[in-house]
Amino acid sequence: SAVISQKPSRDICQRGTSLTIQCQVDSQVTMMFWYRQQPGQSLTLIATANQGSEATYESGFVIDKFPISRPNLTFSTLTVSNMSPEDSSIYLCSISGRADGELFFGEGSRLTVL
Amino acid sequence: GQSLEQPSEVTAVEGAIVQINCTYQTSGFYGLSWYQQHDGGAPTFLSYNALDGLEETGRFSSFLSRSDSYGYLLLQELQMKDSASYFCAVRFPILTGGGNKLTFGTGTQLKVEL
């Protein structure tokens, strides 16, 4: 298994502000994935982050709203920009496990936008 | 698009067997995974079916039928600690770098009662 640390674990933010979430992994990984989980809902993939290249965003997510950095093989950040109450969610960082179909997740960052 | 539908809620008694279904409208995927998520926790990997048929892992079994666009998670000898949300997810290939890109189902909340 892997240890994935996310910061902050939770935050309350004001509308119009931006917040950066950090994800630190205890091993080097090629890809990191950022998911969003709105209250009581499923997980939706925001983007895939490769070290040394631009992140690949899923339909409905854009770089201006969710800029991602991937400066090295153990770290990534996701910024939620110009937040609105609709951005209130849990944001989860994940990496692939050894087994097919396996992802390891961080504990998530629970954002509440007022 | 891709969609994976699950019952929103299932209730069962301790010691019983419960089946959580996942029907999908997608193609070209590599396999079907199942995840468990307790309230406030991160999703954790349970099982993966690359091929049609049944995979057994202790009290949990998972089944896939590509011809029927259907899979299920079977939980036996239910325990109170099995109360959680369960998600199916299909694995898609990532063309560069490998790894697991997953699209998650709508999720099923399982309540285990005495």
PDB file of N, CA and C in Angstrom, chain A residues 6-13 19 21 89-90 107-112, chain B residues 40:
ATOM      1  N   GLN A   6      -2.873  14.406   2.391  1.00  0.00           N
ATOM      2  CA  GLN A   6      -3.476  15.575   1.776  1.00  0.00           C
ATOM      3  C   GLN A   6      -3.591  16.688   2.820  1.00  0.00           C
ATOM      4  N   LYS A   7      -3.380  17.908   2.342  1.00  0.00           N
ATOM      5  CA  LYS A   7      -3.567  19.070   3.190  1.00  0.00           C
ATOM      6  C   LYS A   7      -4.261  20.151   2.400  1.00  0.00           C
ATOM      7  N   PRO A   8      -5.202  20.890   2.942  1.00  0.00           N
ATOM      8  CA  PRO A   8      -5.765  20.694   4.279  1.00  0.00           C
ATOM      9  C   PRO A   8      -6.761  19.538   4.297  1.00  0.00           C
ATOM     10  N   SER A   9      -7.062  19.033   5.470  1.00  0.00           N
ATOM     11  CA  SER A   9      -8.070  17.980   5.554  1.00  0.00           C
ATOM     12  C   SER A   9      -9.473  18.561   5.393  1.00  0.00           C
ATOM     13  N   ARG A  10      -9.633  19.792   5.842  1.00  0.00           N
ATOM     14  CA  ARG A  10     -10.895  20.483   5.639  1.00  0.00           C
ATOM     15  C   ARG A  10     -10.656  21.982   5.729  1.00  0.00           C
ATOM     16  N   ASP A  11     -11.549  22.729   5.100  1.00  0.00           N
ATOM     17  CA  ASP A  11     -11.444  24.181   5.160  1.00  0.00           C
ATOM     18  C   ASP A  11     -12.788  24.799   4.833  1.00  0.00           C
ATOM     19  N   ILE A  12     -13.000  25.957   5.370  1.00  0.00           N
ATOM     20  CA  ILE A  12     -14.176  26.739   5.040  1.00  0.00           C
ATOM     21  C   ILE A  12     -13.695  27.976   4.316  1.00  0.00           C
ATOM     22  N   CYS A  13     -14.235  28.211   3.135  1.00  0.00           N
ATOM     23  CA  CYS A  13     -13.710  29.257   2.257  1.00  0.00           C
ATOM     24  C   CYS A  13     -14.804  30.231   1.889  1.00  0.00           C
ATOM     25  N   LEU A  19      -8.257  28.134  -3.319  1.00  0.00           N
ATOM     26  CA  LEU A  19      -7.601  27.303  -2.312  1.00  0.00           C
ATOM     27  C   LEU A  19      -6.772  26.243  -3.011  1.00  0.00           C
ATOM     28  N   ILE A  21      -4.862  22.634  -2.687  1.00  0.00           N
ATOM     29  CA  ILE A  21      -4.802  21.384  -1.939  1.00  0.00           C
ATOM     30  C   ILE A  21      -3.511  20.682  -2.309  1.00  0.00           C
ATOM     31  N   SER A  89     -17.139  20.350  -1.769  1.00  0.00           N
ATOM     32  CA  SER A  89     -16.960  18.935  -2.081  1.00  0.00           C
ATOM     33  C   SER A  89     -15.802  18.388  -1.276  1.00  0.00           C
ATOM     34  N   ILE A  90     -15.640  17.083  -1.401  1.00  0.00           N
ATOM     35  CA  ILE A  90     -14.403  16.466  -0.958  1.00  0.00           C
ATOM     36  C   ILE A  90     -13.540  16.274  -2.199  1.00  0.00           C
ATOM     37  N   GLU A 107      -6.917  10.828   2.235  1.00  0.00           N
ATOM     38  CA  GLU A 107      -8.081  10.940   3.104  1.00  0.00           C
ATOM     39  C   GLU A 107      -9.056  12.028   2.646  1.00  0.00           C
ATOM     40  N   GLY A 108      -8.623  12.812   1.673  1.00  0.00           N
ATOM     41  CA  GLY A 108      -9.523  13.810   1.122  1.00  0.00           C
ATOM     42  C   GLY A 108      -9.414  15.166   1.792  1.00  0.00           C
ATOM     43  N   SER A 109      -9.800  16.172   1.056  1.00  0.00           N
ATOM     44  CA  SER A 109      -9.854  17.545   1.561  1.00  0.00           C
ATOM     45  C   SER A 109     -11.291  18.019   1.415  1.00  0.00           C
ATOM     46  N   ARG A 110     -11.928  18.255   2.547  1.00  0.00           N
ATOM     47  CA  ARG A 110     -13.351  18.633   2.542  1.00  0.00           C
ATOM     48  C   ARG A 110     -13.464  20.145   2.536  1.00  0.00           C
ATOM     49  N   LEU A 111     -13.939  20.685   1.422  1.00  0.00           N
ATOM     50  CA  LEU A 111     -14.064  22.134   1.283  1.00  0.00           C
ATOM     51  C   LEU A 111     -15.520  22.551   1.385  1.00  0.00           C
ATOM     52  N   THR A 112     -15.760  23.579   2.198  1.00  0.00           N
ATOM     53  CA  THR A 112     -17.077  24.195   2.284  1.00  0.00           C
ATOM     54  C   THR A 112     -16.935  25.638   1.850  1.00  0.00           C
TER      55      THR A 112
ATOM     56  N   GLY B  40     -16.942   9.552   5.974  1.00  0.00           N
ATOM     57  CA  GLY B  40     -15.798  10.353   6.382  1.00  0.00           C
ATOM     58  C   GLY B  40     -14.449   9.758   6.013  1.00  0.00           C
TER      59      GLY B  40
END
